Tab-separated table of C-alpha atoms in Angstrom:
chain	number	residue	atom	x	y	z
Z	1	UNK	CA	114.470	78.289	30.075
Z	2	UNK	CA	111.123	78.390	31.013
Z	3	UNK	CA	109.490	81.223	33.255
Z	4	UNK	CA	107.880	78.425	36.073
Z	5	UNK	CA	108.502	74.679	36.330
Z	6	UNK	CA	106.157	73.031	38.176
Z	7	UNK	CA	107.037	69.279	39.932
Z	8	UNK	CA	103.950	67.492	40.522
Z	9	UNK	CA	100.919	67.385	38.493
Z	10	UNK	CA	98.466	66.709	41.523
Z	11	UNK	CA	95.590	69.335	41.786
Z	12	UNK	CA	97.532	72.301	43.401
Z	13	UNK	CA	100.114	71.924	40.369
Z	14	UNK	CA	97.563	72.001	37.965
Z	15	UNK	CA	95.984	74.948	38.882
Z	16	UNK	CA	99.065	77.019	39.677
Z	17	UNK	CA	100.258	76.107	36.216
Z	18	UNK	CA	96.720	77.304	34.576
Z	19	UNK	CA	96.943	81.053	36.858
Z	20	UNK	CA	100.681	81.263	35.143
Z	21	UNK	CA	99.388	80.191	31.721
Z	22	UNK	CA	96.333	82.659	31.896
Z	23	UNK	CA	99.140	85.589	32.372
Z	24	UNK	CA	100.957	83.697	29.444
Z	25	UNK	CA	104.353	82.798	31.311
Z	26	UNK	CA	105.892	80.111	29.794
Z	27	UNK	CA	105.111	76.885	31.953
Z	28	UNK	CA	106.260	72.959	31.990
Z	29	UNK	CA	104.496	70.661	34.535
Z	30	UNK	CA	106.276	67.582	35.618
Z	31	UNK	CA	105.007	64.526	37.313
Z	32	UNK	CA	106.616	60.807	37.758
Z	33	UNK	CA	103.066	58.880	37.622
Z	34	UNK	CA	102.215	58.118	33.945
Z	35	UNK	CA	98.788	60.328	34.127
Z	36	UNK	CA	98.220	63.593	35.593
Z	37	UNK	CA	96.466	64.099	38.529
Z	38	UNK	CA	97.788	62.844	41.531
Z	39	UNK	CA	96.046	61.719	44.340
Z	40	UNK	CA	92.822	63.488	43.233
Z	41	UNK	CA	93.087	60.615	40.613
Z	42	UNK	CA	91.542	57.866	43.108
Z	43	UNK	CA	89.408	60.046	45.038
Z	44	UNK	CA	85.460	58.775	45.148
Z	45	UNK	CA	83.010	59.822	47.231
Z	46	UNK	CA	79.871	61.459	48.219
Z	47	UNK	CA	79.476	64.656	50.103
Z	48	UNK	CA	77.733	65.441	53.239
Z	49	UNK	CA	75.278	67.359	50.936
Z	50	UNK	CA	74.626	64.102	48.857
Z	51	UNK	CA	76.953	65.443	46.256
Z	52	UNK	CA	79.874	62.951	44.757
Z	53	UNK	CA	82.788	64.167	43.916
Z	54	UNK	CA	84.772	62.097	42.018
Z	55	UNK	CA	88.590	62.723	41.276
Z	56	UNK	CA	88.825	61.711	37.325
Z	57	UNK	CA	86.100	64.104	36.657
Z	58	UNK	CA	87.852	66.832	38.410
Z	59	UNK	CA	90.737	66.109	36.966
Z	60	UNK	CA	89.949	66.230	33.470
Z	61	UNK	CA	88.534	69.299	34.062
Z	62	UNK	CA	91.826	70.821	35.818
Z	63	UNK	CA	93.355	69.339	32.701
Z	64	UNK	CA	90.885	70.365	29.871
Z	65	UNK	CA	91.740	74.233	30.894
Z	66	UNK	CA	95.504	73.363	31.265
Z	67	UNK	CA	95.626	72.031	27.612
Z	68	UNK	CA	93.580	75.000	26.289
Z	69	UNK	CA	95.886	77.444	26.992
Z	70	UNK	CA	98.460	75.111	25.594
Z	71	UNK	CA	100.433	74.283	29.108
Z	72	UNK	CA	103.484	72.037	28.774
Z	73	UNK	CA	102.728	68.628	30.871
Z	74	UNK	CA	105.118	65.652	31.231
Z	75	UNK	CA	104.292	62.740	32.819
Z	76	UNK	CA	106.786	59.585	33.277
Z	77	UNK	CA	109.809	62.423	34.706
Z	78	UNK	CA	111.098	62.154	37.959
Z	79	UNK	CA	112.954	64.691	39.759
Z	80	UNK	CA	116.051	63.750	41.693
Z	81	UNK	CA	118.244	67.061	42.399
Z	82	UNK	CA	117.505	70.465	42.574
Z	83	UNK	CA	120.552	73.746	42.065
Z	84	UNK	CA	120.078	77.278	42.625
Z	85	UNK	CA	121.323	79.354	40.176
Z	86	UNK	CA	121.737	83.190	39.176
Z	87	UNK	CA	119.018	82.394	36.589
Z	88	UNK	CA	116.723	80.615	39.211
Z	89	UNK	CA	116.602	76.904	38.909
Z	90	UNK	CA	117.793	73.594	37.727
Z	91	UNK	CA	116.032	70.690	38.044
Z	92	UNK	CA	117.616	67.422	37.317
Z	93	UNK	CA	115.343	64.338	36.278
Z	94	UNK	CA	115.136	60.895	34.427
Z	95	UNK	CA	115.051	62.850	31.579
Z	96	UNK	CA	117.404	65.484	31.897
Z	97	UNK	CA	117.904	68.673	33.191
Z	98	UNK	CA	115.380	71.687	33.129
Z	99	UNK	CA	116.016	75.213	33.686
Z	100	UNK	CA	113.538	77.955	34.959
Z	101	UNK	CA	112.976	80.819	36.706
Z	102	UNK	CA	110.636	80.106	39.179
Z	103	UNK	CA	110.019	76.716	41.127
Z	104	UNK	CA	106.643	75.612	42.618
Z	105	UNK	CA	106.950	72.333	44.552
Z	106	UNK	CA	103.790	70.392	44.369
Z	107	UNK	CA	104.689	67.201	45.381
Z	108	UNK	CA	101.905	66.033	47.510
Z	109	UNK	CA	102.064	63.263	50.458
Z	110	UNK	CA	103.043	59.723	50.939
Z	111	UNK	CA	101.429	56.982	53.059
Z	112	UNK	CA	103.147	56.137	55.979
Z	113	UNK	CA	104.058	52.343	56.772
Z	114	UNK	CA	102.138	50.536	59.790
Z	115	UNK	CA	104.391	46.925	59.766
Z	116	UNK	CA	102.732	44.265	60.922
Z	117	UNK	CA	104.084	40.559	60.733
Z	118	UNK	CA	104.130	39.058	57.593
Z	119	UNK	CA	103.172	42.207	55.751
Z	120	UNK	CA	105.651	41.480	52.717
Z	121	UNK	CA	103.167	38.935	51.447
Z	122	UNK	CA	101.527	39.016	47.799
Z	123	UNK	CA	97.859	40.456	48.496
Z	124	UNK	CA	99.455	43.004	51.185
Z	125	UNK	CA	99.101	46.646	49.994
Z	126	UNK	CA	98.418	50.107	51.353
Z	127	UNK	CA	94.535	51.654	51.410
Z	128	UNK	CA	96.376	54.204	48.515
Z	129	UNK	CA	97.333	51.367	46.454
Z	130	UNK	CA	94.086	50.050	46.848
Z	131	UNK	CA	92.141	53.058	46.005
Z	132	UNK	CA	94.374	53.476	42.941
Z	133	UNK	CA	93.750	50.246	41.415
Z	134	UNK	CA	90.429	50.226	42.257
Z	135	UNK	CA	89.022	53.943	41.178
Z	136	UNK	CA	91.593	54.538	38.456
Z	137	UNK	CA	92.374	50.734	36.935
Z	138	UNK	CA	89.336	49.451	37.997
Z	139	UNK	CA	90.802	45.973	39.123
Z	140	UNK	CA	89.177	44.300	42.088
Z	141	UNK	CA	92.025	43.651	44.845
Z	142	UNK	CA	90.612	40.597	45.332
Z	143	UNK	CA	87.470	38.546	47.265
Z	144	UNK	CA	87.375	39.813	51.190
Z	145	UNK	CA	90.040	41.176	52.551
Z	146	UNK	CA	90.812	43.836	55.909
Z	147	UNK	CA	92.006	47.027	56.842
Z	148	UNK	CA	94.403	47.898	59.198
Z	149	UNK	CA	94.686	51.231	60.736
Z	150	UNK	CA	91.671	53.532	61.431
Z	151	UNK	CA	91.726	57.010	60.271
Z	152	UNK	CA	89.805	59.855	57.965
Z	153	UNK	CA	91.924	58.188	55.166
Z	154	UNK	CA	91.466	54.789	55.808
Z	155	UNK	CA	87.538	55.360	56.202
Z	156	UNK	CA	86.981	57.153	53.406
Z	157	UNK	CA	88.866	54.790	51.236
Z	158	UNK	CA	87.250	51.761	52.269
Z	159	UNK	CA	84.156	53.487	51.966
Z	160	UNK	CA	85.198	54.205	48.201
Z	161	UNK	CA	85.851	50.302	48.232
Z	162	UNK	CA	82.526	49.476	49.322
Z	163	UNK	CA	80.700	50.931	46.763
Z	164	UNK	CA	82.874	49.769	43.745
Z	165	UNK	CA	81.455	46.331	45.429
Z	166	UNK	CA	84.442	44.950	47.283
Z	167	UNK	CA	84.013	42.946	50.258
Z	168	UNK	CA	85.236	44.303	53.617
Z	169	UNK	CA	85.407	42.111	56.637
Z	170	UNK	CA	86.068	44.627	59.175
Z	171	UNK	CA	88.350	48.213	60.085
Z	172	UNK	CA	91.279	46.924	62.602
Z	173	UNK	CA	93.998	48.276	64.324
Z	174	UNK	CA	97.724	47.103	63.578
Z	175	UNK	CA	99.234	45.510	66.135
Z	176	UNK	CA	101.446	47.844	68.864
Z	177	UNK	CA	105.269	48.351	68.314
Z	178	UNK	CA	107.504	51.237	68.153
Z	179	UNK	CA	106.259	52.384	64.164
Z	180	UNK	CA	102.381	51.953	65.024
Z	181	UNK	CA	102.420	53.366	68.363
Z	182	UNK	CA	99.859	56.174	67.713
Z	183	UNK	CA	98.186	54.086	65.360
Z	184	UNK	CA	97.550	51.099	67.446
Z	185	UNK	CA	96.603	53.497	70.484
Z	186	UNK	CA	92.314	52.922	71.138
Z	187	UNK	CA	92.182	56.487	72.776
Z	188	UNK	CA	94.303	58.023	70.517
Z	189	UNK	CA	92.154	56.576	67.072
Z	190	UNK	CA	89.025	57.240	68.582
Z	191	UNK	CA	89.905	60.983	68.941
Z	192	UNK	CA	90.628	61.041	64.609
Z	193	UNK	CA	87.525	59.117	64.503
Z	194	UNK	CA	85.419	61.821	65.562
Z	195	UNK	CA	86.572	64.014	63.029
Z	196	UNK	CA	84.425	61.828	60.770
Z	197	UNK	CA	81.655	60.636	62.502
Z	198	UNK	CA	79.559	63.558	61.328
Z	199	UNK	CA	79.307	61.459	57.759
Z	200	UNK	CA	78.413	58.529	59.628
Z	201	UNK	CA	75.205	57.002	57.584
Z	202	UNK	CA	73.436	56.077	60.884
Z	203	UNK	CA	71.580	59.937	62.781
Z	204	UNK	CA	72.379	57.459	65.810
Z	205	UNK	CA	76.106	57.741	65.523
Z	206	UNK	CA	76.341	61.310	64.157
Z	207	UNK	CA	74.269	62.394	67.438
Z	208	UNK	CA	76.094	60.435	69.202
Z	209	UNK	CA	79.229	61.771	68.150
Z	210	UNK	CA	78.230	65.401	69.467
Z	211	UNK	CA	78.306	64.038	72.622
Z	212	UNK	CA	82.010	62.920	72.630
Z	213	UNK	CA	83.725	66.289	72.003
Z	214	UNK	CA	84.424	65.684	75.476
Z	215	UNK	CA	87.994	63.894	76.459
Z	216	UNK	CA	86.043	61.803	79.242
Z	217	UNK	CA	83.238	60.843	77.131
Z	218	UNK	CA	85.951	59.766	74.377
Z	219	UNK	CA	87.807	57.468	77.041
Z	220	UNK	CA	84.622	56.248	78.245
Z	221	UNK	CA	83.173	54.899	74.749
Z	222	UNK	CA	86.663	53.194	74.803
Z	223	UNK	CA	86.280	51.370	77.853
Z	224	UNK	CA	83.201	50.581	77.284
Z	225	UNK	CA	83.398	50.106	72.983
Z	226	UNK	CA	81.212	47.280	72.028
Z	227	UNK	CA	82.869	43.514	71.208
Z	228	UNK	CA	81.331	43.043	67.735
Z	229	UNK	CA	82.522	46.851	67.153
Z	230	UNK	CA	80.961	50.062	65.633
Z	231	UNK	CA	79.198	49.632	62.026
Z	232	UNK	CA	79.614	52.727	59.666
Z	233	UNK	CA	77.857	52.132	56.208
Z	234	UNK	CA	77.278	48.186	57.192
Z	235	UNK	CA	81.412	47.312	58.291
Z	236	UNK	CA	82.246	47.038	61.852
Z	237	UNK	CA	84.718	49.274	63.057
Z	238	UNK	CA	87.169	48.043	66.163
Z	239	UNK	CA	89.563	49.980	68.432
Z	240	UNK	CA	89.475	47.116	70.754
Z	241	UNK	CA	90.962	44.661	68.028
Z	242	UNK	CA	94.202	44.844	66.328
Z	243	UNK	CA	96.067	42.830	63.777
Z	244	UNK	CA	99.066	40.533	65.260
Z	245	UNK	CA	99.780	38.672	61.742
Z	246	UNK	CA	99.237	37.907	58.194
Z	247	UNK	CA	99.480	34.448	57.419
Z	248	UNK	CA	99.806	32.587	53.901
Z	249	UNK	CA	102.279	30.629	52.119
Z	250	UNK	CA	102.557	32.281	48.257
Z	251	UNK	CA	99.554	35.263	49.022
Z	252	UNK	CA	97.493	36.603	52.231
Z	253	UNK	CA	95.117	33.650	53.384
Z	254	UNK	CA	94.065	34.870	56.844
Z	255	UNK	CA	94.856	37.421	59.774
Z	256	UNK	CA	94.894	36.459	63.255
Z	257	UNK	CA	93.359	39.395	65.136
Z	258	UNK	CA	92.708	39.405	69.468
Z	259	UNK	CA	91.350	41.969	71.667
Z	260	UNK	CA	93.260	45.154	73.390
Z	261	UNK	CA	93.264	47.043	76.159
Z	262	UNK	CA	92.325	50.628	75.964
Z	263	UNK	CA	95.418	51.634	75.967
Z	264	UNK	CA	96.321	48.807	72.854
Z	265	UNK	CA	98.362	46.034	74.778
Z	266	UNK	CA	97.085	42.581	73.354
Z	267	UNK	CA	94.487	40.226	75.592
Z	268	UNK	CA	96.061	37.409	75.882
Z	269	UNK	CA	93.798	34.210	74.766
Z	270	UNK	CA	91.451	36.206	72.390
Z	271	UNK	CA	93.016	35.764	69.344
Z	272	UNK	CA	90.860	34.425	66.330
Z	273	UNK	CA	91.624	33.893	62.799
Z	274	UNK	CA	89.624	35.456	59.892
Z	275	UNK	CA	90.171	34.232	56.251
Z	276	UNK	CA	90.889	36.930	53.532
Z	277	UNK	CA	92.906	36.850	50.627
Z	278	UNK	CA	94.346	40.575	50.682
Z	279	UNK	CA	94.793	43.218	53.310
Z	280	UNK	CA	94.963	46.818	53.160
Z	281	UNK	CA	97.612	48.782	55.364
Z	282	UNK	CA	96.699	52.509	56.389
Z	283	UNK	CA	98.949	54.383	58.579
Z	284	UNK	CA	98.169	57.452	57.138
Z	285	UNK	CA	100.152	60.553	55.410
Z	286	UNK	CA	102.642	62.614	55.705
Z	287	UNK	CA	104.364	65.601	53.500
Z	288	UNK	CA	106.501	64.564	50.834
Z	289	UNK	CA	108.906	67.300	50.984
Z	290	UNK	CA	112.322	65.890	49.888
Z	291	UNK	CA	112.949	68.175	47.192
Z	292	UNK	CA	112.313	70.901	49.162
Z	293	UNK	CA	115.006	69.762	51.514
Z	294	UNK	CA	117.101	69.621	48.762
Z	295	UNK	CA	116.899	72.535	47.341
Z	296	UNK	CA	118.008	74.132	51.022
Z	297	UNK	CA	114.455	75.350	52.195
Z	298	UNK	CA	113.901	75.483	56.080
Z	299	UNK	CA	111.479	73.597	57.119
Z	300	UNK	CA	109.498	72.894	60.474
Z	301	UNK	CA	108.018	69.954	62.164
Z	302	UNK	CA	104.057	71.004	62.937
Z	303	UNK	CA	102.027	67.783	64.198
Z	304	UNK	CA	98.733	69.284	63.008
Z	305	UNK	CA	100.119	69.412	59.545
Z	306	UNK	CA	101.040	65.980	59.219
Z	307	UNK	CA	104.376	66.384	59.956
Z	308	UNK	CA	107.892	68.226	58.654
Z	309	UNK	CA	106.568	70.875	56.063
Z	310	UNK	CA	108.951	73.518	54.241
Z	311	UNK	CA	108.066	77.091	55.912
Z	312	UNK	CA	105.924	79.164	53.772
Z	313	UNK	CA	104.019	81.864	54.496
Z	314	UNK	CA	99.618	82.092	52.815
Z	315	UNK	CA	100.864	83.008	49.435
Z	316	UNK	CA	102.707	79.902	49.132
Z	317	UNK	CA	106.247	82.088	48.945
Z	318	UNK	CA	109.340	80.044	50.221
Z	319	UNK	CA	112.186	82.010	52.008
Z	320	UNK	CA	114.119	80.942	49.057
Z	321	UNK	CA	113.473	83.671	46.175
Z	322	UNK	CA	111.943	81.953	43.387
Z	323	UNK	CA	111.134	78.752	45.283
Z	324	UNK	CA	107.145	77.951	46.092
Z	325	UNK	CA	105.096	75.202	47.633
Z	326	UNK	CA	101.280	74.140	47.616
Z	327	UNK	CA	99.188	71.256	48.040
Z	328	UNK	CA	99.806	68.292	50.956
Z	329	UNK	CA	103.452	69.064	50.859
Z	330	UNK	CA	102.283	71.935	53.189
Z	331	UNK	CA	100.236	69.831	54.922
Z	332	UNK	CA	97.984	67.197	54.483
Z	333	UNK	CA	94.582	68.895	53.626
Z	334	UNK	CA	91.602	67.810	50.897
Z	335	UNK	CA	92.130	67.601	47.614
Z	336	UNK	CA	89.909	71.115	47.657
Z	337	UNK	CA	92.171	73.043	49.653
Z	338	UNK	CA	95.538	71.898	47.599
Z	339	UNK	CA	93.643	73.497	44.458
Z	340	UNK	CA	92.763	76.803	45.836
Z	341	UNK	CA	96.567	76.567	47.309
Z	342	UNK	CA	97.933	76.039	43.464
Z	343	UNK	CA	96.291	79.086	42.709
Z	344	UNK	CA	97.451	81.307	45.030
Z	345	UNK	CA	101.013	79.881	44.576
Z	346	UNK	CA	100.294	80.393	40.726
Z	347	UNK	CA	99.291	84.284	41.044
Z	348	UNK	CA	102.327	84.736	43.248
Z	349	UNK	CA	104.170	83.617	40.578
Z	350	UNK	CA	102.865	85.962	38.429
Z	351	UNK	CA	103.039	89.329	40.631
Z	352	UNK	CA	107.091	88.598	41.565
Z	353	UNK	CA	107.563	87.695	37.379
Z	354	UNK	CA	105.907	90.554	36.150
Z	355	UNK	CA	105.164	94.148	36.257
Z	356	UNK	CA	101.658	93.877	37.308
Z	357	UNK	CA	102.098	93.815	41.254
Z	358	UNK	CA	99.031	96.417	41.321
Z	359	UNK	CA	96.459	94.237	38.842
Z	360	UNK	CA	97.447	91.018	40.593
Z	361	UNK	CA	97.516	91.630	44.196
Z	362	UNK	CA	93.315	91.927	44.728
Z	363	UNK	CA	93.522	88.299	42.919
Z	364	UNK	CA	95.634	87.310	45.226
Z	365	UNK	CA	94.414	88.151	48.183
Z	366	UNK	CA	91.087	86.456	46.642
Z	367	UNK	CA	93.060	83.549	46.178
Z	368	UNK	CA	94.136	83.379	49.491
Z	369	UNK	CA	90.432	83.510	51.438
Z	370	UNK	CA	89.174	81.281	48.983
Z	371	UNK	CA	91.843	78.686	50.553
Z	372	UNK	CA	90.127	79.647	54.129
Z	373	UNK	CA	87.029	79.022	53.295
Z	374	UNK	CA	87.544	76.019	51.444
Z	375	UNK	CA	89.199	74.777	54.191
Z	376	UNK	CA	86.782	75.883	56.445
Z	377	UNK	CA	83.928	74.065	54.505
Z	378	UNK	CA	85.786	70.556	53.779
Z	379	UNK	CA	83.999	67.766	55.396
Z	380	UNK	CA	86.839	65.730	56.289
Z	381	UNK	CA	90.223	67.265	58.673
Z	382	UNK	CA	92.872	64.902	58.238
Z	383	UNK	CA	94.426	66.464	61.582
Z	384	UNK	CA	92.751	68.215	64.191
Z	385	UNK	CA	94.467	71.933	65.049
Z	386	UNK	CA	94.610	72.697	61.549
Z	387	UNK	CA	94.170	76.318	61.757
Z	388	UNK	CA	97.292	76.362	64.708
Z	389	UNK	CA	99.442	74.571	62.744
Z	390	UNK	CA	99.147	77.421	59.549
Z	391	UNK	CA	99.284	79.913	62.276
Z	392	UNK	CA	103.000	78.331	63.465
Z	393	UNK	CA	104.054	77.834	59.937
Z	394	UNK	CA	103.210	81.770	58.961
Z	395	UNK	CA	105.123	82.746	62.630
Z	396	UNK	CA	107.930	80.646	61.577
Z	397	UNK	CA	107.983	82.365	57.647
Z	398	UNK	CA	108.187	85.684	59.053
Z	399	UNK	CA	110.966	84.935	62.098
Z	400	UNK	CA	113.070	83.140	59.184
Z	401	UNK	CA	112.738	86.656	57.059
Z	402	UNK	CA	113.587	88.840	60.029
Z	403	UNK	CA	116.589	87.259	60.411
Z	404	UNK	CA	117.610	86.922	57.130
């Protein structure tokens, strides 16, 4: 039995396991992709400050510390069932079962689908897919192609795409039905797109962009958004335009795209037809919290987090003793924030396994503002509110105990 299993070897799973390992308990890391790493895997880009971070790099280095003090990490094992016990946990996989003490759930976030017709087609992928085989397996997804939906993760992905030298026609919006009804909103996507208009390469648009904190401003620039779109880093970007099909008879050949209205309804007798050969679907993430569910934690649905997260309260603690979370399964944060998470959930770990409440506790609480101020230096907020939602989560942790 080990002292901590770990599911997900992402960043915040990393770096919980290497705060267990550096107080020596006994730690396996699991993970169902066939590297470690995660998401942080495809990540490219350059910072505000002109610094790039790139997500191998920080990986390896998550990893070179995690194999020096001899951390057990399993790749290719997938996790399908979680039971309480009297000892703690067991965690059934592909594999077999594993026993353990403690529990941290790292299991990140998944990319939500924006369907659009004829998005089963060869050459039709999502922006994470993309990213992935072009940062990590360095294939090019093919000649031109398009992306549809507009958000922080689309834009910084195609952005990554750009400079590995593909070709991007243009940012789009999917077409409006019941799934992509946020998505395929103008108003609504030019409110997330002002989250990131401060990395904008043009001084027009970022001073611009200070301009349209306002709502009326926001609606305005709607109304108003020019026909050939907004460039960012050379590629128009359009709210007014959205995707109404893929066409192609073995792989993606073209999209037909036509005009909206503000509020996304299609202009009839606008449409046009642009040739690529692959398309790239974003309709962002959400929490991938199943095992959590299964293993009978609470959770709560909190918008500004992405969506249902297990409740936790700032040390990463569970109302289930012995059960932890960190990373985007609490909400869909940078890559940054996940890793400072791991480590608080990591010295928790440590100060309810051992006898050392009074050495660990100052870490911990060091831990824990180094999250804050991570988060409150990232450059990119995948939702706005983020500080509300952590505030609603904490309420609901400590309402759950009371009652309990």
């Amino acid at each position: 039995m080990y002292d901590v299993l770990v599911v997900g070897a992402g960043p915040a799973g990393l770096s919980a396991a290497i705060a267990c390992r550096e107080w020596d308990l006994s730690v396996a890391v699991i993970d169902e992709f066939p590297k470690p790493g995660g998401r942080l895997l495809g990540q490219l880009h350059q910072e505000p400050s002109g610094e790039w971070w790139n997500g191998i790099y920080e990986t390896d280095q998550l990893l070179d510390k995690a194999e020096t003090l001899e951390t057990d990490i399993r790749c290719g094992v997938s996790a399908h069932h979680i039971e309480k016990t009297d000892a703690g946990y067991t965690v059934h996989t592909n594999k077999g079962l594993l026993h353990s003490k403690k529990l941290l759930i790292a299991t990140g976030a998944a990319e939500s689908a924006a369907p659009v017709p004829g998005w089963t087609l060869p050459g039709v992928m999502s922006i994470g897919a993309a990213q992935v085989m072009t940062n990590v397996h360095r294939v090019k997804v093919g000649q031109k192609g398009i992306v549809v939906g507009i958000n922080v993760l689309s834009a910084a992905i195609a952005r990554e795409m750009q400079l590995a030298g593909v070709d991007l026609d243009s940012m789009v919006l999917p077409a409006y039905n019941s799934v992509t009804a946020d998505h395929a909103h103008p108003k609504k996507v030019m409110d997330g797109l002002m989250r990131i208009a401060h990395l904008a390469p043009s001084a027009f648009l970022r001073f611009g962009s200070k301009f349209a904190k306002a709502k009326w401003i926001r609606d305005l620039a709607v109304s108003f958004y020019p026909s050939g779109g907004v460039k960012m880093w050379g590629m128009p970007i359009h709210v007014r335009k959205a995707v109404t099909e893929i066409h192609g008879t073995d792989q993606v050949e073209a999209v037909t795209i036509c005009k909206v209205t503000p509020e996304g309804a299609p202009i009839k007798g606008t449409e046009e037809k642009i040739a690529v050969d692959f398309v790239c679907i974003a309709g962002g993430l959400y929490p991938l919290a199943e095992l959590a569910a299964v293993a009978g934690c609470p959770f709560q649905y909190v918008e500004e987090l992405g969506g249902h997260v297990p409740v936790h309260n700032e040390r990463m603690e569970t109302p289930l003793e012995g059960l932890y979370v960190a990373g985007n399964i609490t909400g869909i944060e940078s890559a940054k924030v996940a890793r400072a998470q791991g480590t608080v959930a990591g010295l928790s770990i440590v100060r309810d396994s051992m006898d050392a409440v009074d050495l660990i506790e100052h870490g911990i609480e060091s831990a824990i503002q180094n999250v804050i101020q991570t988060r409150e230096n990232a450059s990119i907020q995948f939702h706005p509110g983020i500080h509300e939602g952590r505030e609603k989560v904490a309420q609901s942790f400590t309402a759950y105990n009371s009652h309990t």
